[in-house]
Amino acid sequence: AQEVVEQTLRFAKGRDLVGFYAGGTMVRGFANSLGQRNGHEVDNFNFDWCLYRQADQAVKTSYAGFGWNPVDFAAKMQRASEQVELLSLPVRRLEPGEYRAYLAPRALEDIMYMLTWGGFSARARQTKQSPLLRMQEGRTLASQVTITENTGEGIAPAFQAEGFIKPPVVSLISGGKLADALASPRSAKEYKLATNGAGGNESPESMDLAAGALAEKDVLAKLGTGLYISNLWYLNFSDRPAGRITGMTRFATFWVESGKIVAPVTPMRFDDSIYRILGESLVDLTSEQEFLPDTSTYVERQTGSARLPGALLSALRFTL
């Protein structure tokens, strides 16, 4: 912890920084009267912070992992500092419409989080309440999209609250096609399914979206002209059965021309379908994934996480 404080003070010198660091060992356990005993221990950290320029201008960044690396942290802080400087450029206001866009891993995480609201639930599929309902009817995503519940490489326990064991990997979407559902013991009993150790809410706890072929260093060049979106906010479904999601851009969204950032952009509202975002509009995913643990610390630190690439889109629809 002392090393973290010292490096933060050194690398953020002269900046207005606010953030939250959580690190150390997390332990989970299970025991029942039948003699079953399960234990889980993981040591990781997460540092979630913002660099402020003025008023509502800020760059939100995070650094997480299993071992603190000063070089990696310095690189993230340097990149955030450069983006803060870019916020001083004249602000661009865009008209509603469709724009080519790049979703950084944190922005894509917000999209993926919406899919955990029943998108991979066996119960939601059986009751036709899934936001991926159209995939049950044959609709597909882009062939690059492969999503797994990757418990083996996450930080969540390999057992759920009732002691049922989870397999290392569950295929959720494979090559753009719907695969297995997360089935809790209760849903398995009710719908005559085989359980795969999912919790009661049947949501992924270690989501993994497979990487693509786009090198992160080439993102701006491949984007060309369009929006670079670092984060998304206030998301909700605008049409749940159709998989349509709405939300806002906010911190560090930039307008890019000819592969170069030229202006920060005022907040905008997007409204688009997951079948476009991860389907017909998906150009490529980055070859690098980012480890994104759940930053919530209400009651206790959480063990949920995601490994996600960034996503380059040929078009993202904005309504405001």
mmCIF file of C-alpha atoms in Angstrom:
data_model
loop_
_atom_site.group_PDB
_atom_site.id
_atom_site.type_symbol
_atom_site.label_atom_id
_atom_site.label_comp_id
_atom_site.label_asym_id
_atom_site.label_seq_id
_atom_site.Cartn_x
_atom_site.Cartn_y
_atom_site.Cartn_z
ATOM 1 C CA ALA A 1 0.000 0.000 0.000
ATOM 2 C CA GLN A 2 2.862 2.368 0.786
ATOM 3 C CA GLU A 3 4.314 1.758 -2.688
ATOM 4 C CA VAL A 4 0.943 2.569 -4.261
ATOM 5 C CA VAL A 5 0.662 5.843 -2.345
ATOM 6 C CA GLU A 6 4.216 6.906 -3.177
ATOM 7 C CA GLN A 7 3.883 6.140 -6.885
ATOM 8 C CA THR A 8 0.480 7.814 -7.119
ATOM 9 C CA LEU A 9 1.862 10.989 -5.562
ATOM 10 C CA ARG A 10 4.859 10.909 -7.888
ATOM 11 C CA PHE A 11 3.097 10.159 -11.170
ATOM 12 C CA ALA A 12 0.085 12.406 -10.457
ATOM 13 C CA LYS A 13 2.120 15.358 -9.246
ATOM 14 C CA GLY A 14 0.485 18.619 -10.273
ATOM 15 C CA ARG A 15 -2.804 16.905 -11.153
ATOM 16 C CA ASP A 16 -6.196 17.037 -9.435
ATOM 17 C CA LEU A 17 -6.752 13.351 -8.637
ATOM 18 C CA VAL A 18 -9.497 11.569 -6.741
ATOM 19 C CA GLY A 19 -9.730 7.799 -6.548
ATOM 20 C CA PHE A 20 -10.247 4.630 -4.563
ATOM 21 C CA TYR A 21 -7.774 1.808 -4.001
ATOM 22 C CA ALA A 22 -8.766 -1.635 -2.756
ATOM 23 C CA GLY A 23 -6.272 -4.455 -2.448
ATOM 24 C CA GLY A 24 -5.239 -7.492 -0.467
ATOM 25 C CA THR A 25 -6.521 -10.990 0.087
ATOM 26 C CA MET A 26 -10.188 -11.909 -0.288
ATOM 27 C CA VAL A 27 -11.459 -15.133 1.267
ATOM 28 C CA ARG A 28 -14.755 -16.933 0.695
ATOM 29 C CA GLY A 29 -15.935 -20.191 2.227
ATOM 30 C CA PHE A 30 -18.830 -22.633 2.315
ATOM 31 C CA ALA A 31 -19.782 -25.375 4.766
ATOM 32 C CA ASN A 32 -22.881 -27.488 5.288
ATOM 33 C CA SER A 33 -24.107 -30.127 7.741
ATOM 34 C CA LEU A 34 -23.248 -32.907 5.291
ATOM 35 C CA GLY A 35 -19.578 -32.196 5.752
ATOM 36 C CA GLN A 36 -18.985 -30.347 2.490
ATOM 37 C CA ARG A 37 -16.285 -27.698 2.743
ATOM 38 C CA ASN A 38 -15.258 -25.255 0.020
ATOM 39 C CA GLY A 39 -12.646 -22.524 0.312
ATOM 40 C CA HIS A 40 -11.516 -19.706 -1.962
ATOM 41 C CA GLU A 41 -8.690 -17.204 -1.569
ATOM 42 C CA VAL A 42 -7.454 -14.628 -4.066
ATOM 43 C CA ASP A 43 -5.047 -11.703 -3.783
ATOM 44 C CA ASN A 44 -5.669 -8.835 -6.184
ATOM 45 C CA PHE A 45 -5.974 -5.054 -6.313
ATOM 46 C CA ASN A 46 -7.953 -2.355 -8.067
ATOM 47 C CA PHE A 47 -7.208 1.364 -8.274
ATOM 48 C CA ASP A 48 -10.058 3.400 -9.769
ATOM 49 C CA TRP A 49 -9.403 7.127 -10.239
ATOM 50 C CA CYS A 50 -10.253 10.343 -12.066
ATOM 51 C CA LEU A 51 -7.990 13.162 -13.150
ATOM 52 C CA TYR A 52 -9.987 16.401 -13.177
ATOM 53 C CA ARG A 53 -9.302 19.412 -15.333
ATOM 54 C CA GLN A 54 -12.198 21.678 -14.359
ATOM 55 C CA ALA A 55 -15.972 21.580 -13.776
ATOM 56 C CA ASP A 56 -17.268 18.394 -15.420
ATOM 57 C CA GLN A 57 -14.120 17.715 -17.436
ATOM 58 C CA ALA A 58 -12.332 14.596 -16.228
ATOM 59 C CA VAL A 59 -10.658 11.399 -17.357
ATOM 60 C CA LYS A 60 -11.674 8.219 -15.548
ATOM 61 C CA THR A 61 -9.101 5.404 -15.448
ATOM 62 C CA SER A 62 -8.461 2.179 -13.582
ATOM 63 C CA TYR A 63 -5.572 -0.191 -13.023
ATOM 64 C CA ALA A 64 -6.188 -3.687 -11.707
ATOM 65 C CA GLY A 65 -4.445 -7.027 -11.495
ATOM 66 C CA PHE A 66 -2.697 -9.504 -9.263
ATOM 67 C CA GLY A 67 0.707 -7.839 -8.923
ATOM 68 C CA TRP A 68 1.457 -4.105 -8.937
ATOM 69 C CA ASN A 69 3.719 -3.104 -11.838
ATOM 70 C CA PRO A 70 5.101 0.466 -11.647
ATOM 71 C CA VAL A 71 5.746 0.563 -15.398
ATOM 72 C CA ASP A 72 2.156 -0.373 -16.268
ATOM 73 C CA PHE A 73 0.771 2.083 -13.715
ATOM 74 C CA ALA A 74 2.989 4.894 -15.018
ATOM 75 C CA ALA A 75 1.816 4.205 -18.578
ATOM 76 C CA LYS A 76 -1.852 4.404 -17.550
ATOM 77 C CA MET A 77 -1.263 7.599 -15.594
ATOM 78 C CA GLN A 78 0.640 9.126 -18.522
ATOM 79 C CA ARG A 79 -2.155 8.265 -20.933
ATOM 80 C CA ALA A 80 -4.770 9.762 -18.591
ATOM 81 C CA SER A 81 -2.661 12.917 -18.207
ATOM 82 C CA GLU A 82 -2.427 13.285 -21.982
ATOM 83 C CA GLN A 83 -6.201 12.948 -22.291
ATOM 84 C CA VAL A 84 -6.713 15.597 -19.604
ATOM 85 C CA GLU A 85 -4.628 17.985 -21.705
ATOM 86 C CA LEU A 86 -6.810 17.190 -24.719
ATOM 87 C CA LEU A 87 -9.851 18.343 -22.731
ATOM 88 C CA SER A 88 -8.504 21.901 -23.036
ATOM 89 C CA LEU A 89 -9.220 21.867 -26.784
ATOM 90 C CA PRO A 90 -12.397 23.640 -27.992
ATOM 91 C CA VAL A 91 -15.407 21.420 -27.293
ATOM 92 C CA ARG A 92 -17.232 19.911 -30.278
ATOM 93 C CA ARG A 93 -21.017 19.509 -30.269
ATOM 94 C CA LEU A 94 -22.300 16.834 -32.653
ATOM 95 C CA GLU A 95 -25.751 16.521 -34.156
ATOM 96 C CA PRO A 96 -27.800 13.345 -33.560
ATOM 97 C CA GLY A 97 -27.038 10.625 -36.062
ATOM 98 C CA GLU A 98 -24.772 7.654 -36.663
ATOM 99 C CA TYR A 99 -21.023 7.934 -36.168
ATOM 100 C CA ARG A 100 -18.114 5.565 -36.522
ATOM 101 C CA ALA A 101 -16.956 4.842 -32.964
ATOM 102 C CA TYR A 102 -14.426 3.077 -30.788
ATOM 103 C CA LEU A 103 -15.571 1.745 -27.419
ATOM 104 C CA ALA A 104 -12.688 1.399 -24.971
ATOM 105 C CA PRO A 105 -12.876 -1.698 -22.707
ATOM 106 C CA ARG A 106 -14.497 0.270 -19.859
ATOM 107 C CA ALA A 107 -17.188 1.574 -22.211
ATOM 108 C CA LEU A 108 -17.776 -1.884 -23.640
ATOM 109 C CA GLU A 109 -18.016 -3.232 -20.090
ATOM 110 C CA ASP A 110 -21.089 -1.078 -19.506
ATOM 111 C CA ILE A 111 -22.728 -2.558 -22.611
ATOM 112 C CA MET A 112 -21.823 -6.097 -21.559
ATOM 113 C CA TYR A 113 -23.126 -5.472 -18.039
ATOM 114 C CA MET A 114 -26.574 -4.839 -19.487
ATOM 115 C CA LEU A 115 -26.512 -8.313 -21.014
ATOM 116 C CA THR A 116 -25.978 -9.828 -17.575
ATOM 117 C CA TRP A 117 -29.536 -8.721 -16.713
ATOM 118 C CA GLY A 118 -30.936 -12.024 -17.874
ATOM 119 C CA GLY A 119 -29.083 -12.362 -21.152
ATOM 120 C CA PHE A 120 -27.342 -15.562 -20.126
ATOM 121 C CA SER A 121 -29.900 -16.825 -17.600
ATOM 122 C CA ALA A 122 -31.565 -20.210 -18.092
ATOM 123 C CA ARG A 123 -34.630 -18.945 -16.228
ATOM 124 C CA ALA A 124 -34.886 -15.836 -18.435
ATOM 125 C CA ARG A 125 -34.647 -17.995 -21.540
ATOM 126 C CA GLN A 126 -37.353 -20.353 -20.344
ATOM 127 C CA THR A 127 -39.694 -17.463 -19.488
ATOM 128 C CA LYS A 128 -38.844 -15.482 -22.652
ATOM 129 C CA GLN A 129 -37.606 -12.476 -20.659
ATOM 130 C CA SER A 130 -34.034 -12.439 -21.945
ATOM 131 C CA PRO A 131 -32.675 -9.307 -23.669
ATOM 132 C CA LEU A 132 -31.141 -11.823 -26.102
ATOM 133 C CA LEU A 133 -34.567 -13.248 -26.933
ATOM 134 C CA ARG A 134 -34.015 -12.766 -30.658
ATOM 135 C CA MET A 135 -30.902 -14.932 -30.471
ATOM 136 C CA GLN A 136 -33.115 -17.714 -29.126
ATOM 137 C CA GLU A 137 -35.130 -17.250 -32.313
ATOM 138 C CA GLY A 138 -32.073 -17.536 -34.558
ATOM 139 C CA ARG A 139 -30.555 -14.041 -34.684
ATOM 140 C CA THR A 140 -26.765 -13.960 -34.456
ATOM 141 C CA LEU A 141 -23.979 -11.549 -33.565
ATOM 142 C CA ALA A 142 -20.732 -11.046 -35.487
ATOM 143 C CA SER A 143 -18.638 -14.176 -35.878
ATOM 144 C CA GLN A 144 -15.809 -12.535 -33.858
ATOM 145 C CA VAL A 145 -17.989 -12.535 -30.732
ATOM 146 C CA THR A 146 -17.221 -15.387 -28.355
ATOM 147 C CA ILE A 147 -18.225 -14.946 -24.716
ATOM 148 C CA THR A 148 -17.512 -17.342 -21.856
ATOM 149 C CA GLU A 149 -18.019 -17.498 -18.125
ATOM 150 C CA ASN A 150 -14.313 -17.998 -17.438
ATOM 151 C CA THR A 151 -14.280 -18.925 -13.753
ATOM 152 C CA GLY A 152 -10.874 -20.559 -14.086
ATOM 153 C CA GLU A 153 -9.176 -17.235 -14.899
ATOM 154 C CA GLY A 154 -11.388 -14.919 -12.845
ATOM 155 C CA ILE A 155 -11.356 -13.988 -9.169
ATOM 156 C CA ALA A 156 -14.769 -15.411 -8.244
ATOM 157 C CA PRO A 157 -15.056 -18.649 -6.225
ATOM 158 C CA ALA A 158 -15.470 -21.919 -8.113
ATOM 159 C CA PHE A 159 -18.605 -22.587 -6.041
ATOM 160 C CA GLN A 160 -21.840 -20.684 -5.503
ATOM 161 C CA ALA A 161 -23.802 -19.779 -2.354
ATOM 162 C CA GLU A 162 -25.379 -23.235 -1.955
ATOM 163 C CA GLY A 163 -22.070 -25.019 -2.504
ATOM 164 C CA PHE A 164 -22.625 -26.206 -6.074
ATOM 165 C CA ILE A 165 -19.369 -26.354 -8.033
ATOM 166 C CA LYS A 166 -18.805 -24.310 -11.185
ATOM 167 C CA PRO A 167 -16.917 -25.667 -14.205
ATOM 168 C CA PRO A 168 -13.787 -23.730 -15.236
ATOM 169 C CA VAL A 169 -15.479 -22.443 -18.414
ATOM 170 C CA VAL A 170 -19.061 -22.159 -19.679
ATOM 171 C CA SER A 171 -19.593 -21.149 -23.314
ATOM 172 C CA LEU A 172 -22.263 -18.425 -23.502
ATOM 173 C CA ILE A 173 -21.899 -17.202 -27.083
ATOM 174 C CA SER A 174 -19.674 -19.003 -29.584
ATOM 175 C CA GLY A 175 -18.800 -17.473 -32.938
ATOM 176 C CA GLY A 176 -21.745 -15.097 -32.663
ATOM 177 C CA LYS A 177 -24.254 -17.850 -31.885
ATOM 178 C CA LEU A 178 -26.075 -18.408 -28.601
ATOM 179 C CA ALA A 179 -24.588 -21.297 -26.631
ATOM 180 C CA ASP A 180 -25.154 -22.516 -23.058
ATOM 181 C CA ALA A 181 -27.143 -20.720 -20.374
ATOM 182 C CA LEU A 182 -26.167 -20.228 -16.736
ATOM 183 C CA ALA A 183 -28.457 -22.583 -14.836
ATOM 184 C CA SER A 184 -28.797 -22.312 -11.067
ATOM 185 C CA PRO A 185 -29.792 -25.426 -9.080
ATOM 186 C CA ARG A 186 -33.289 -23.969 -8.628
ATOM 187 C CA SER A 187 -33.793 -23.349 -12.356
ATOM 188 C CA ALA A 188 -32.339 -26.747 -13.173
ATOM 189 C CA LYS A 189 -34.901 -28.374 -10.894
ATOM 190 C CA GLU A 190 -37.809 -26.300 -12.183
ATOM 191 C CA TYR A 191 -37.083 -26.650 -15.888
ATOM 192 C CA LYS A 192 -35.468 -30.110 -15.855
ATOM 193 C CA LEU A 193 -32.036 -28.841 -16.859
ATOM 194 C CA ALA A 194 -28.500 -29.681 -15.775
ATOM 195 C CA THR A 195 -27.059 -27.085 -13.409
ATOM 196 C CA ASN A 196 -23.643 -25.608 -14.099
ATOM 197 C CA GLY A 197 -23.225 -24.083 -10.664
ATOM 198 C CA ALA A 198 -24.632 -20.650 -11.456
ATOM 199 C CA GLY A 199 -25.734 -18.395 -8.625
ATOM 200 C CA GLY A 200 -29.350 -17.526 -7.968
ATOM 201 C CA ASN A 201 -29.276 -14.504 -10.278
ATOM 202 C CA GLU A 202 -27.742 -16.567 -13.107
ATOM 203 C CA SER A 203 -25.399 -13.756 -14.145
ATOM 204 C CA PRO A 204 -21.760 -14.108 -15.226
ATOM 205 C CA GLU A 205 -19.201 -13.408 -12.501
ATOM 206 C CA SER A 206 -16.099 -13.891 -14.681
ATOM 207 C CA MET A 207 -17.164 -12.752 -18.140
ATOM 208 C CA ASP A 208 -14.592 -13.104 -20.910
ATOM 209 C CA LEU A 209 -15.067 -11.658 -24.397
ATOM 210 C CA ALA A 210 -12.427 -13.119 -26.707
ATOM 211 C CA ALA A 211 -9.899 -10.713 -28.210
ATOM 212 C CA GLY A 212 -9.855 -9.739 -31.870
ATOM 213 C CA ALA A 213 -7.112 -8.748 -34.309
ATOM 214 C CA LEU A 214 -6.944 -4.950 -33.886
ATOM 215 C CA ALA A 215 -3.782 -3.795 -32.099
ATOM 216 C CA GLU A 216 -4.549 -1.146 -29.496
ATOM 217 C CA LYS A 217 -1.815 1.107 -30.898
ATOM 218 C CA ASP A 218 -3.659 1.152 -34.237
ATOM 219 C CA VAL A 219 -7.087 2.090 -32.850
ATOM 220 C CA LEU A 220 -7.041 5.780 -33.803
ATOM 221 C CA ALA A 221 -5.713 5.064 -37.286
ATOM 222 C CA LYS A 222 -8.364 2.402 -37.922
ATOM 223 C CA LEU A 223 -11.080 4.620 -36.446
ATOM 224 C CA GLY A 224 -10.138 7.323 -38.932
ATOM 225 C CA THR A 225 -12.898 9.854 -38.310
ATOM 226 C CA GLY A 226 -15.383 9.272 -35.517
ATOM 227 C CA LEU A 227 -15.816 9.046 -31.761
ATOM 228 C CA TYR A 228 -13.358 7.670 -29.215
ATOM 229 C CA ILE A 229 -15.479 6.730 -26.182
ATOM 230 C CA SER A 230 -13.723 5.989 -22.903
ATOM 231 C CA ASN A 231 -16.760 5.414 -20.670
ATOM 232 C CA LEU A 232 -20.550 5.153 -20.812
ATOM 233 C CA TRP A 233 -23.038 6.135 -18.112
ATOM 234 C CA TYR A 234 -26.683 5.776 -17.027
ATOM 235 C CA LEU A 235 -27.437 2.769 -19.212
ATOM 236 C CA ASN A 236 -30.805 1.067 -19.435
ATOM 237 C CA PHE A 237 -32.870 -0.900 -21.909
ATOM 238 C CA SER A 238 -34.945 1.158 -24.324
ATOM 239 C CA ASP A 239 -36.430 -2.064 -25.759
ATOM 240 C CA ARG A 240 -35.458 -5.119 -23.726
ATOM 241 C CA PRO A 241 -36.915 -7.875 -25.979
ATOM 242 C CA ALA A 242 -35.157 -6.288 -28.965
ATOM 243 C CA GLY A 243 -31.860 -5.952 -27.089
ATOM 244 C CA ARG A 244 -31.807 -2.179 -27.540
ATOM 245 C CA ILE A 245 -29.792 -0.161 -25.040
ATOM 246 C CA THR A 246 -29.613 3.547 -24.287
ATOM 247 C CA GLY A 247 -27.078 5.513 -22.272
ATOM 248 C CA MET A 248 -24.827 8.571 -22.169
ATOM 249 C CA THR A 249 -21.269 9.437 -23.057
ATOM 250 C CA ARG A 250 -19.535 11.574 -20.477
ATOM 251 C CA PHE A 251 -15.899 11.680 -19.383
ATOM 252 C CA ALA A 252 -13.190 11.727 -22.056
ATOM 253 C CA THR A 253 -15.200 11.238 -25.222
ATOM 254 C CA PHE A 254 -13.258 12.690 -28.154
ATOM 255 C CA TRP A 255 -13.833 13.527 -31.801
ATOM 256 C CA VAL A 256 -11.182 11.998 -34.045
ATOM 257 C CA GLU A 257 -10.290 13.128 -37.567
ATOM 258 C CA SER A 258 -7.856 11.272 -39.829
ATOM 259 C CA GLY A 259 -6.646 9.193 -36.894
ATOM 260 C CA LYS A 260 -5.956 12.156 -34.596
ATOM 261 C CA ILE A 261 -7.928 13.416 -31.578
ATOM 262 C CA VAL A 262 -9.023 16.975 -32.363
ATOM 263 C CA ALA A 263 -11.711 17.853 -29.788
ATOM 264 C CA PRO A 264 -13.573 16.694 -26.685
ATOM 265 C CA VAL A 265 -17.279 16.125 -27.300
ATOM 266 C CA THR A 266 -20.249 17.270 -25.233
ATOM 267 C CA PRO A 267 -22.290 14.461 -23.599
ATOM 268 C CA MET A 268 -24.489 12.559 -26.044
ATOM 269 C CA ARG A 269 -27.200 9.908 -25.722
ATOM 270 C CA PHE A 270 -26.867 6.723 -27.725
ATOM 271 C CA ASP A 271 -29.700 4.299 -28.457
ATOM 272 C CA ASP A 272 -28.719 1.192 -30.362
ATOM 273 C CA SER A 273 -29.225 -2.544 -30.548
ATOM 274 C CA ILE A 274 -26.795 -5.150 -29.287
ATOM 275 C CA TYR A 275 -27.303 -6.805 -32.683
ATOM 276 C CA ARG A 276 -25.702 -3.769 -34.295
ATOM 277 C CA ILE A 277 -23.074 -3.025 -31.635
ATOM 278 C CA LEU A 278 -21.782 -6.606 -31.505
ATOM 279 C CA GLY A 279 -23.233 -7.597 -34.857
ATOM 280 C CA GLU A 280 -23.508 -5.794 -38.164
ATOM 281 C CA SER A 281 -21.639 -2.666 -36.977
ATOM 282 C CA LEU A 282 -18.712 -4.486 -35.352
ATOM 283 C CA VAL A 283 -15.532 -3.967 -37.384
ATOM 284 C CA ASP A 284 -13.080 -5.622 -34.988
ATOM 285 C CA LEU A 285 -12.107 -6.178 -31.377
ATOM 286 C CA THR A 286 -8.703 -5.264 -29.988
ATOM 287 C CA SER A 287 -6.069 -7.953 -29.636
ATOM 288 C CA GLU A 288 -5.511 -6.872 -26.032
ATOM 289 C CA GLN A 289 -8.014 -7.563 -23.256
ATOM 290 C CA GLU A 290 -8.264 -5.525 -20.061
ATOM 291 C CA PHE A 291 -8.915 -7.126 -16.674
ATOM 292 C CA LEU A 292 -11.830 -5.225 -15.102
ATOM 293 C CA PRO A 293 -12.800 -6.273 -11.583
ATOM 294 C CA ASP A 294 -16.046 -5.166 -9.982
ATOM 295 C CA THR A 295 -15.107 -1.980 -8.119
ATOM 296 C CA SER A 296 -18.069 -2.080 -5.719
ATOM 297 C CA THR A 297 -17.163 -2.194 -2.022
ATOM 298 C CA TYR A 298 -20.628 -2.027 -0.456
ATOM 299 C CA VAL A 299 -20.577 -4.414 2.546
ATOM 300 C CA GLU A 300 -17.423 -6.075 1.174
ATOM 301 C CA ARG A 301 -15.135 -6.206 -1.846
ATOM 302 C CA GLN A 302 -16.711 -8.027 -4.747
ATOM 303 C CA THR A 303 -15.246 -10.982 -6.622
ATOM 304 C CA GLY A 304 -16.859 -10.333 -9.986
ATOM 305 C CA SER A 305 -14.712 -9.382 -12.968
ATOM 306 C CA ALA A 306 -14.568 -9.180 -16.747
ATOM 307 C CA ARG A 307 -11.844 -9.512 -19.364
ATOM 308 C CA LEU A 308 -12.747 -7.379 -22.341
ATOM 309 C CA PRO A 309 -11.160 -5.943 -25.471
ATOM 310 C CA GLY A 310 -12.096 -2.629 -27.022
ATOM 311 C CA ALA A 311 -14.560 -2.582 -29.934
ATOM 312 C CA LEU A 312 -14.348 -0.654 -33.214
ATOM 313 C CA LEU A 313 -17.795 0.032 -34.717
ATOM 314 C CA SER A 314 -18.663 1.226 -38.199
ATOM 315 C CA ALA A 315 -21.675 3.066 -36.734
ATOM 316 C CA LEU A 316 -23.197 3.883 -33.347
ATOM 317 C CA ARG A 317 -26.585 5.607 -33.267
ATOM 318 C CA PHE A 318 -27.009 8.803 -31.207
ATOM 319 C CA THR A 319 -30.394 10.388 -30.542
ATOM 320 C CA LEU A 320 -29.430 13.480 -28.505
#
